[in-house]
Amino acid sequence: MTDVVILGLGYVGLPLAQEAVRAGASVCGYDVNEAIVASLNACRSHVDDLADSDIAEMRAGGFTATTDEAHIASAATAVICVPTPLSEDGGPDLAAVKAATRTIARNLRPGMLVILESTTYPGTTDEVVRPLLESSGLRAGVDFHLAFSPERIDPGNEKFGPRNTPKVVGGHSAACADRAVEFYGRFVDTVVRTKGTREAEMAKLLENTYRHVNIALVNEMARFCNQLGIDLWDVIRAASSKPFGFQAFYPGPGVGGHCIPIDPNYLSHNVRSKLGYPFRFVELAQEINATMPEYVARRAQDILNDSGLAVSGSSILLLGVTYKPDIADQRESPAVPLARLLQGQGAKLSYHDPYVEHWNCFDGGVPRVDDLSSAIAEADLVILVQSHGVYDADRLAGQARRFFDTRGVTKGPDVYRL
C-alpha cells in the first residue's frame, strides 16, 4: 500500500511529494510525460525550487515516478496537481483535471481519499470531479473521500514552502474534510479548514484577485505619476511607514506567472457565465495589467525620441526575461509581449538573463549576450525588465547610455524609471 500518489509532477506536485517523503510517507508520482518521469527517476529536477540533490534525497526515501496508472489503485490518497491554463473563452481549461480524474476513477477503491489541488472556479470539485469519480460506481462521502485544497506554491520563495505555508482544506463532507486534514497534518504545520469545497476554491481566487487588483492600482498610478513628475517609488516607501492599514504593492512592466494573470479570470468567467454580469474590478485590473508592456514600449520610444533616435534601428537590451526574480520560470512573462512590441517597431533586440540560455519568444528568437558589460555600453537603450539578484542595477545603469528601470531598484538620478 502506498500512502499517496500525486498526479502531475510540476511546480506544485513535486514540492508536495518532497514534503510527504520527508515526513516518512511512501509517495508515488504519476505523470503522462515520459521524459519527466525518466528524468526524476534518474534524480534530475526540472523545477526551480528543487535541485538534483533534492530529487536524489527523495528517491533514497522511496519516491518513484511512473506513467503506469495501475499504481494509483494501491494508494490511500490521490492528489491532483495538474495545470489549469486559460481556455479560449477565458475560463479554465479543465482538460488535464478531467483526464487525471478519469484516471483515478478507473483505479478508485473504497476508502480512498481524492484531493484536487489545481486552481479552478468554485464548484469544480463538486460539479466536475465528483461526477467523474462516481462513474466508477462509488459515492463521494460514502464510499470514498473527496476534498479540495488549493496549491499555494510560490516558486523561488526561500522563506515559505509547502511545510510552513498554511494549507486550506475543504471537504465534500465533514468526514471527507477530517481525512484531508489528517493527511496534510502529517507534513504541513498549519491546516485551515473551510465549510466546504466551494469555500476552499474561492479562497485561492480571492488571494490572487486581491494581488491582481492592487498591482493594477499601482500600475495605473505609475502612469499618471510619471506625467505629474511624482516619484511613485518614493510614495510607496513613505506610505509603507504606516504600521497598519496599508500593504505595499509595486508597479512593473506587466504581471506574469501561473497565478495572478490567470486565476482571477476564472472567477470573472464564472461570475459572467453563472450570474450574467461582470466582475468589474477583475476585468478592469486585467485591462490595466495586460497593457503595461505596451506602456513600457511607449516609454522606451519616448526615451529614444528625447535623444533624437527612433525605435526602428536602435539597439535595445532587455535585462531579465523571467516572470519573477532569481528563477528560470518564464510563464506569462511580460518580457514576451514587450519584446514583440519592440521588435514590431524595428528595434534590434538582444537580452541577458542568467537563468535563460535560449529565449524563443517569437520566430527566430532574441539573441543572448554573453559579455554583459560590453552589451550595456553599446546598447542605445537598456531596459531592466526583471531585477535578478545578480544584477547590480546602479552599477549597470552607470555603464549604460540610457537605462530604463521598470522595477524601481535603482537610486541614481540619471535613470529613467517606470
Short mmCIF file of C-alpha atoms in Angstrom, two decimals:
data_model
loop_
_atom_site.label_atom_id
_atom_site.label_comp_id
_atom_site.label_asym_id
_atom_site.label_seq_id
_atom_site.Cartn_x
_atom_site.Cartn_y
_atom_site.Cartn_z
CA MET A 1 0.00 0.00 0.00
CA THR A 2 1.31 3.45 -0.99
CA ASP A 3 0.45 6.40 1.24
CA VAL A 4 -0.07 8.87 -1.61
CA VAL A 5 0.08 9.10 -5.39
CA ILE A 6 0.50 12.60 -6.79
CA LEU A 7 -0.80 13.19 -10.30
CA GLY A 8 1.20 15.93 -12.01
CA LEU A 9 4.88 16.39 -11.17
CA GLY A 10 5.46 20.06 -11.87
CA TYR A 11 5.91 23.16 -9.70
CA VAL A 12 3.06 22.07 -7.41
CA GLY A 13 3.18 18.29 -7.31
CA LEU A 14 6.92 17.82 -6.90
CA PRO A 15 7.41 20.06 -3.79
CA LEU A 16 4.35 18.38 -2.27
CA ALA A 17 5.92 14.99 -2.91
CA GLN A 18 9.16 16.16 -1.30
CA GLU A 19 7.45 17.19 1.95
CA ALA A 20 5.46 13.97 2.11
CA VAL A 21 8.62 11.90 1.63
CA ARG A 22 10.42 13.89 4.33
CA ALA A 23 7.55 13.09 6.70
CA GLY A 24 8.08 9.39 6.11
CA ALA A 25 5.21 8.80 3.68
CA SER A 26 5.53 6.39 0.80
CA VAL A 27 5.00 8.51 -2.32
CA CYS A 28 4.46 7.65 -5.96
CA GLY A 29 4.42 10.38 -8.60
CA TYR A 30 2.30 9.87 -11.69
CA ASP A 31 2.74 11.89 -14.88
CA VAL A 32 1.83 11.32 -18.52
CA ASN A 33 5.09 12.95 -19.63
CA GLU A 34 7.55 10.10 -20.09
CA ALA A 35 10.56 12.44 -20.26
CA ILE A 36 9.73 14.00 -16.88
CA VAL A 37 9.24 10.58 -15.27
CA ALA A 38 12.53 9.28 -16.66
CA SER A 39 14.35 12.42 -15.55
CA LEU A 40 13.04 12.20 -11.98
CA ASN A 41 13.85 8.53 -11.67
CA ALA A 42 17.38 9.45 -12.79
CA CYS A 43 17.50 12.08 -9.98
CA ARG A 44 17.27 15.10 -12.29
CA SER A 45 14.99 18.01 -11.39
CA HIS A 46 13.04 20.13 -13.88
CA VAL A 47 11.68 22.77 -11.46
CA ASP A 48 13.45 25.76 -9.91
CA ASP A 49 12.75 25.02 -6.26
CA LEU A 50 14.24 21.52 -6.24
CA ALA A 51 17.83 20.66 -7.11
CA ASP A 52 19.03 17.32 -8.44
CA SER A 53 20.24 16.56 -4.91
CA ASP A 54 16.70 17.05 -3.60
CA ILE A 55 15.38 14.50 -6.09
CA ALA A 56 18.15 12.11 -5.10
CA GLU A 57 17.12 12.53 -1.44
CA MET A 58 13.50 11.82 -2.38
CA ARG A 59 14.49 8.73 -4.34
CA ALA A 60 16.51 7.49 -1.35
CA GLY A 61 13.36 7.99 0.73
CA GLY A 62 11.39 5.69 -1.55
CA PHE A 63 9.89 8.16 -4.05
CA THR A 64 9.32 6.81 -7.52
CA ALA A 65 7.80 8.33 -10.64
CA THR A 66 5.69 6.40 -13.11
CA THR A 67 3.47 6.61 -16.18
CA ASP A 68 1.66 3.43 -15.13
CA GLU A 69 -1.77 4.33 -13.72
CA ALA A 70 -2.09 0.93 -12.07
CA HIS A 71 -0.04 2.32 -9.16
CA ILE A 72 -2.98 4.57 -8.25
CA ALA A 73 -5.07 1.64 -7.12
CA SER A 74 -2.62 0.83 -4.32
CA ALA A 75 -2.61 4.37 -2.86
CA ALA A 76 -4.54 5.52 0.21
CA THR A 77 -4.65 9.11 -1.14
CA ALA A 78 -4.57 10.54 -4.65
CA VAL A 79 -3.76 14.25 -5.14
CA ILE A 80 -4.40 16.01 -8.46
CA CYS A 81 -1.78 18.71 -9.18
CA VAL A 82 -2.17 19.24 -12.93
CA PRO A 83 -2.19 22.64 -14.71
CA THR A 84 -5.37 24.60 -15.49
CA PRO A 85 -4.45 27.18 -18.14
CA LEU A 86 -6.95 29.64 -19.59
CA SER A 87 -9.17 28.34 -22.37
CA GLU A 88 -10.08 30.37 -25.44
CA ASP A 89 -13.29 31.65 -23.81
CA GLY A 90 -11.39 32.99 -20.78
CA GLY A 91 -12.34 30.22 -18.36
CA PRO A 92 -10.09 27.47 -17.01
CA ASP A 93 -9.11 24.66 -19.35
CA LEU A 94 -10.03 21.61 -17.29
CA ALA A 95 -8.83 19.03 -19.83
CA ALA A 96 -5.91 17.92 -17.64
CA VAL A 97 -8.06 17.86 -14.49
CA LYS A 98 -10.70 15.74 -16.22
CA ALA A 99 -8.07 13.38 -17.63
CA ALA A 100 -6.44 12.93 -14.22
CA THR A 101 -9.83 12.40 -12.56
CA ARG A 102 -10.84 9.76 -15.09
CA THR A 103 -7.52 8.03 -14.48
CA ILE A 104 -8.24 7.93 -10.75
CA ALA A 105 -11.83 6.76 -11.38
CA ARG A 106 -10.53 3.73 -13.25
CA ASN A 107 -8.44 2.83 -10.19
CA LEU A 108 -10.66 4.11 -7.37
CA ARG A 109 -11.04 1.90 -4.30
CA PRO A 110 -13.40 2.14 -1.32
CA GLY A 111 -11.90 4.28 1.43
CA MET A 112 -9.55 6.23 -0.86
CA LEU A 113 -9.09 9.99 -0.34
CA VAL A 114 -9.04 12.09 -3.53
CA ILE A 115 -7.88 15.72 -3.33
CA LEU A 116 -7.91 18.33 -6.08
CA GLU A 117 -5.19 20.99 -5.73
CA SER A 118 -5.35 22.51 -9.22
CA THR A 119 -6.65 26.09 -9.22
CA THR A 120 -10.10 26.46 -10.74
CA TYR A 121 -13.50 28.10 -10.33
CA PRO A 122 -15.81 27.45 -7.36
CA GLY A 123 -17.88 24.34 -7.92
CA THR A 124 -15.34 22.34 -9.92
CA THR A 125 -14.75 19.71 -7.23
CA ASP A 126 -18.46 19.01 -6.83
CA GLU A 127 -19.68 19.62 -10.38
CA VAL A 128 -16.82 18.18 -12.46
CA VAL A 129 -14.55 15.99 -10.36
CA ARG A 130 -17.17 14.24 -8.21
CA PRO A 131 -19.39 13.00 -11.12
CA LEU A 132 -16.35 11.64 -12.96
CA LEU A 133 -15.19 9.77 -9.86
CA GLU A 134 -18.69 8.49 -9.15
CA SER A 135 -18.85 7.00 -12.65
CA SER A 136 -16.85 4.21 -11.00
CA GLY A 137 -19.99 3.25 -9.07
CA LEU A 138 -18.57 4.52 -5.77
CA ARG A 139 -20.15 7.52 -4.00
CA ALA A 140 -18.29 10.52 -2.60
CA GLY A 141 -18.67 10.89 1.15
CA VAL A 142 -19.91 7.32 1.43
CA ASP A 143 -17.51 5.00 -0.36
CA PHE A 144 -14.57 7.37 -0.84
CA HIS A 145 -13.46 10.76 0.47
CA LEU A 146 -13.23 13.90 -1.66
CA ALA A 147 -11.68 17.31 -0.87
CA PHE A 148 -10.22 20.44 -2.41
CA SER A 149 -7.02 22.08 -1.16
CA PRO A 150 -5.64 24.95 -3.24
CA GLU A 151 -1.97 24.96 -4.05
CA ARG A 152 -0.06 27.91 -2.63
CA ILE A 153 3.39 27.27 -4.04
CA ASP A 154 5.45 30.41 -4.60
CA PRO A 155 8.42 29.44 -6.80
CA GLY A 156 11.68 30.92 -5.59
CA ASN A 157 10.35 31.86 -2.15
CA GLU A 158 13.11 30.94 0.31
CA LYS A 159 11.03 31.75 3.41
CA PHE A 160 7.74 29.95 2.75
CA GLY A 161 7.41 26.48 1.29
CA PRO A 162 4.87 23.64 1.43
CA ARG A 163 5.51 22.88 5.11
CA ASN A 164 5.18 26.34 6.69
CA THR A 165 2.56 27.78 4.33
CA PRO A 166 -0.87 27.13 5.90
CA LYS A 167 -2.92 24.59 3.93
CA VAL A 168 -6.57 25.41 3.21
CA VAL A 169 -8.82 22.34 3.05
CA GLY A 170 -12.50 21.96 2.16
CA GLY A 171 -14.22 18.57 2.15
CA HIS A 172 -17.25 17.23 0.32
CA SER A 173 -18.49 16.24 3.77
CA ALA A 174 -17.27 16.69 7.33
CA ALA A 175 -15.77 13.21 7.26
CA CYS A 176 -14.02 13.98 3.95
CA ALA A 177 -12.54 17.12 5.48
CA ASP A 178 -11.38 15.15 8.52
CA ARG A 179 -9.46 12.75 6.29
CA ALA A 180 -7.88 15.56 4.27
CA VAL A 181 -6.87 17.49 7.42
CA GLU A 182 -5.33 14.32 8.82
CA PHE A 183 -3.43 13.71 5.57
CA TYR A 184 -1.92 17.20 5.29
CA GLY A 185 -1.34 17.41 9.03
CA ARG A 186 1.42 14.82 8.64
CA PHE A 187 3.70 17.23 6.80
CA VAL A 188 2.17 20.74 6.93
CA ASP A 189 2.49 22.87 10.07
CA THR A 190 -0.96 24.53 9.88
CA VAL A 191 -4.15 23.27 8.22
CA VAL A 192 -7.05 25.71 7.82
CA ARG A 193 -10.46 24.10 7.39
CA THR A 194 -13.29 25.70 5.38
CA LYS A 195 -17.02 24.95 5.39
CA GLY A 196 -16.82 23.08 2.09
CA THR A 197 -15.07 22.67 -1.24
CA ARG A 198 -16.51 25.84 -2.77
CA GLU A 199 -15.17 27.99 0.05
CA ALA A 200 -11.72 26.48 -0.37
CA GLU A 201 -11.86 27.02 -4.13
CA MET A 202 -12.94 30.63 -3.67
CA ALA A 203 -10.24 31.31 -1.06
CA LYS A 204 -7.49 30.72 -3.63
CA LEU A 205 -9.16 33.00 -6.14
CA LEU A 206 -9.64 35.73 -3.52
CA GLU A 207 -5.93 35.61 -2.63
CA ASN A 208 -4.78 36.17 -6.19
CA THR A 209 -7.59 38.56 -7.14
CA TYR A 210 -6.54 40.73 -4.18
CA ARG A 211 -3.00 40.88 -5.53
CA HIS A 212 -4.16 41.34 -9.13
CA VAL A 213 -6.35 44.35 -8.30
CA ASN A 214 -3.78 46.06 -6.08
CA ILE A 215 -1.00 45.60 -8.63
CA ALA A 216 -3.31 47.16 -11.22
CA LEU A 217 -3.86 50.09 -8.85
CA VAL A 218 -0.15 50.92 -8.60
CA ASN A 219 0.39 50.23 -12.31
CA GLU A 220 -2.21 52.86 -13.17
CA MET A 221 -0.71 55.24 -10.61
CA ALA A 222 2.70 54.72 -12.23
CA ARG A 223 1.36 56.10 -15.50
CA PHE A 224 -0.03 59.36 -14.19
CA CYS A 225 2.67 59.86 -11.56
CA ASN A 226 5.23 59.85 -14.36
CA GLN A 227 3.26 62.53 -16.19
CA LEU A 228 2.88 64.58 -12.99
CA GLY A 229 6.58 64.34 -12.16
CA ILE A 230 5.96 62.32 -8.99
CA ASP A 231 8.32 59.52 -7.89
CA LEU A 232 5.84 56.72 -7.15
CA TRP A 233 8.56 54.52 -5.64
CA ASP A 234 9.21 57.20 -3.03
CA VAL A 235 5.45 57.50 -2.48
CA ILE A 236 5.17 53.76 -1.79
CA ARG A 237 8.18 53.89 0.54
CA ALA A 238 6.58 56.68 2.53
CA ALA A 239 3.14 55.04 2.64
CA SER A 240 4.74 51.79 3.82
CA SER A 241 5.89 53.51 7.01
CA LYS A 242 2.31 53.30 8.29
CA PRO A 243 2.21 50.27 10.61
CA PHE A 244 -1.45 49.46 9.89
CA GLY A 245 -3.99 49.76 7.10
CA PHE A 246 -1.51 49.62 4.21
CA GLN A 247 0.29 46.87 2.30
CA ALA A 248 2.85 47.77 -0.33
CA PHE A 249 2.37 46.68 -3.93
CA TYR A 250 4.71 47.71 -6.71
CA PRO A 251 4.28 48.59 -10.38
CA GLY A 252 6.10 46.74 -13.13
CA PRO A 253 6.22 46.00 -16.85
CA GLY A 254 3.32 43.56 -16.57
CA VAL A 255 2.13 40.63 -14.47
CA GLY A 256 3.49 37.15 -15.09
CA GLY A 257 3.46 33.69 -13.61
CA HIS A 258 0.92 30.91 -13.36
CA CYS A 259 -1.43 32.59 -10.87
CA ILE A 260 -2.05 36.33 -10.92
CA PRO A 261 -2.59 36.83 -14.68
CA ILE A 262 -4.80 33.73 -14.87
CA ASP A 263 -6.63 32.82 -11.65
CA PRO A 264 -8.78 35.97 -11.30
CA ASN A 265 -10.09 35.33 -14.80
CA TYR A 266 -11.51 32.00 -13.63
CA LEU A 267 -13.63 33.92 -11.16
CA SER A 268 -14.61 36.63 -13.63
CA HIS A 269 -15.61 34.00 -16.20
CA ASN A 270 -17.58 32.06 -13.59
CA VAL A 271 -19.50 35.15 -12.47
CA ARG A 272 -20.37 36.10 -16.05
CA SER A 273 -21.41 32.59 -17.11
CA LYS A 274 -23.43 31.76 -13.98
CA LEU A 275 -24.77 35.12 -12.87
CA GLY A 276 -24.86 37.05 -16.12
CA TYR A 277 -22.97 40.18 -15.04
CA PRO A 278 -19.30 41.20 -14.97
CA PHE A 279 -16.86 41.17 -12.09
CA ARG A 280 -15.80 44.71 -12.88
CA PHE A 281 -12.82 45.00 -10.54
CA VAL A 282 -11.16 41.96 -12.09
CA GLU A 283 -11.89 42.94 -15.67
CA LEU A 284 -10.56 46.47 -15.17
CA ALA A 285 -7.46 45.14 -13.38
CA GLN A 286 -6.85 42.72 -16.23
CA GLU A 287 -7.13 45.54 -18.75
CA ILE A 288 -4.61 47.71 -16.88
CA ASN A 289 -2.09 44.95 -16.17
CA ALA A 290 -2.29 43.49 -19.67
CA THR A 291 -1.44 46.84 -21.25
CA MET A 292 1.67 47.52 -19.15
CA PRO A 293 4.07 46.02 -21.75
CA GLU A 294 2.57 48.42 -24.29
CA TYR A 295 3.08 51.31 -21.86
CA VAL A 296 6.72 50.30 -21.31
CA ALA A 297 7.25 50.12 -25.08
CA ARG A 298 5.83 53.66 -25.47
CA ARG A 299 8.07 54.92 -22.68
CA ALA A 300 11.05 53.31 -24.42
CA GLN A 301 10.08 55.10 -27.62
CA ASP A 302 9.84 58.42 -25.76
CA ILE A 303 13.26 57.90 -24.13
CA LEU A 304 14.87 57.29 -27.51
CA ASN A 305 12.97 60.15 -29.13
CA ASP A 306 14.33 62.55 -26.49
CA SER A 307 17.80 61.72 -27.81
CA GLY A 308 16.79 62.08 -31.44
CA LEU A 309 16.61 58.32 -32.02
CA ALA A 310 13.81 56.17 -33.42
CA VAL A 311 12.96 52.74 -32.08
CA SER A 312 13.49 51.35 -35.56
CA GLY A 313 17.15 50.59 -35.94
CA SER A 314 18.02 51.26 -32.30
CA SER A 315 19.72 48.56 -30.25
CA ILE A 316 17.69 47.66 -27.14
CA LEU A 317 18.97 45.27 -24.49
CA LEU A 318 16.44 43.59 -22.19
CA LEU A 319 17.75 42.52 -18.78
CA GLY A 320 15.84 39.63 -17.15
CA VAL A 321 13.10 37.85 -19.07
CA THR A 322 11.59 35.55 -16.42
CA TYR A 323 8.32 36.38 -14.68
CA LYS A 324 9.90 36.82 -11.23
CA PRO A 325 13.44 37.32 -9.92
CA ASP A 326 16.00 34.59 -9.37
CA ILE A 327 14.16 31.73 -11.05
CA ALA A 328 14.08 30.36 -14.61
CA ASP A 329 10.28 30.26 -14.91
CA GLN A 330 9.08 32.22 -17.95
CA ARG A 331 5.34 31.50 -17.72
CA GLU A 332 3.31 34.56 -18.82
CA SER A 333 6.41 36.76 -18.52
CA PRO A 334 5.70 40.36 -19.55
CA ALA A 335 9.08 40.35 -21.30
CA VAL A 336 7.50 38.38 -24.15
CA PRO A 337 4.82 40.89 -25.25
CA LEU A 338 7.29 43.73 -24.63
CA ALA A 339 9.85 42.11 -26.93
CA ARG A 340 7.24 41.50 -29.60
CA LEU A 341 6.12 45.13 -29.48
CA LEU A 342 9.68 46.48 -29.76
CA GLN A 343 10.60 44.00 -32.46
CA GLY A 344 7.48 45.01 -34.37
CA GLN A 345 8.75 48.60 -34.32
CA GLY A 346 12.05 47.57 -35.85
CA ALA A 347 14.27 47.55 -32.76
CA LYS A 348 17.47 45.50 -32.79
CA LEU A 349 16.78 43.38 -29.71
CA SER A 350 19.10 41.39 -27.51
CA TYR A 351 18.69 40.02 -23.99
CA HIS A 352 20.59 38.86 -20.96
CA ASP A 353 19.28 36.56 -18.24
CA PRO A 354 21.46 34.36 -16.04
CA TYR A 355 18.67 31.75 -15.86
CA VAL A 356 17.66 31.61 -19.54
CA GLU A 357 20.10 30.24 -22.11
CA HIS A 358 17.73 30.41 -25.08
CA TRP A 359 14.73 32.71 -25.37
CA ASN A 360 12.37 31.85 -28.21
CA CYS A 361 9.65 34.42 -27.55
CA PHE A 362 8.87 34.68 -31.26
CA ASP A 363 10.04 33.13 -34.52
CA GLY A 364 13.77 33.47 -34.72
CA GLY A 365 14.10 34.23 -31.04
CA VAL A 366 16.17 37.00 -29.47
CA PRO A 367 19.98 36.77 -29.36
CA ARG A 368 21.54 36.38 -25.92
CA VAL A 369 24.55 38.48 -24.95
CA ASP A 370 27.39 36.88 -23.02
CA ASP A 371 29.58 39.92 -22.36
CA LEU A 372 27.09 41.95 -20.32
CA SER A 373 29.30 44.98 -19.72
CA SER A 374 30.10 45.45 -23.40
CA ALA A 375 26.49 44.89 -24.43
CA ILE A 376 25.25 47.51 -21.95
CA ALA A 377 27.81 50.06 -23.08
CA GLU A 378 26.94 49.54 -26.74
CA ALA A 379 23.13 49.49 -26.49
CA ASP A 380 21.13 52.59 -27.32
CA LEU A 381 18.74 51.65 -24.50
CA VAL A 382 18.90 49.11 -21.67
CA ILE A 383 15.59 48.07 -20.10
CA LEU A 384 15.64 46.30 -16.74
CA VAL A 385 12.61 44.03 -17.08
CA GLN A 386 13.37 41.67 -14.19
CA SER A 387 15.59 42.55 -11.24
CA HIS A 388 17.55 39.35 -10.66
CA GLY A 389 19.69 39.42 -7.54
CA VAL A 390 22.91 39.09 -9.56
CA TYR A 391 22.25 42.45 -11.22
CA ASP A 392 23.85 45.45 -9.54
CA ALA A 393 21.34 47.80 -11.12
CA ASP A 394 23.05 51.06 -10.14
CA ARG A 395 26.40 49.86 -11.48
CA LEU A 396 24.83 48.65 -14.71
CA ALA A 397 22.93 51.89 -15.10
CA GLY A 398 26.20 53.77 -14.77
CA GLN A 399 27.60 51.84 -17.74
CA ALA A 400 24.60 52.46 -20.00
CA ARG A 401 23.87 55.30 -22.38
CA ARG A 402 20.23 55.15 -21.33
CA PHE A 403 18.83 52.90 -18.61
CA PHE A 404 15.10 52.31 -18.11
CA ASP A 405 14.34 50.74 -14.72
CA THR A 406 10.86 49.14 -14.67
CA ARG A 407 11.33 47.67 -11.18
CA GLY A 408 12.31 50.69 -9.09
CA VAL A 409 15.56 49.21 -7.82
CA THR A 410 17.97 51.97 -8.90
CA LYS A 411 18.81 55.03 -6.82
CA GLY A 412 20.85 57.19 -9.17
CA PRO A 413 19.49 60.37 -10.76
CA ASP A 414 20.44 59.56 -14.36
CA VAL A 415 17.95 56.71 -14.75
CA TYR A 416 14.51 56.52 -16.32
CA ARG A 417 12.01 54.81 -14.02
CA LEU A 418 8.57 53.40 -14.63
#
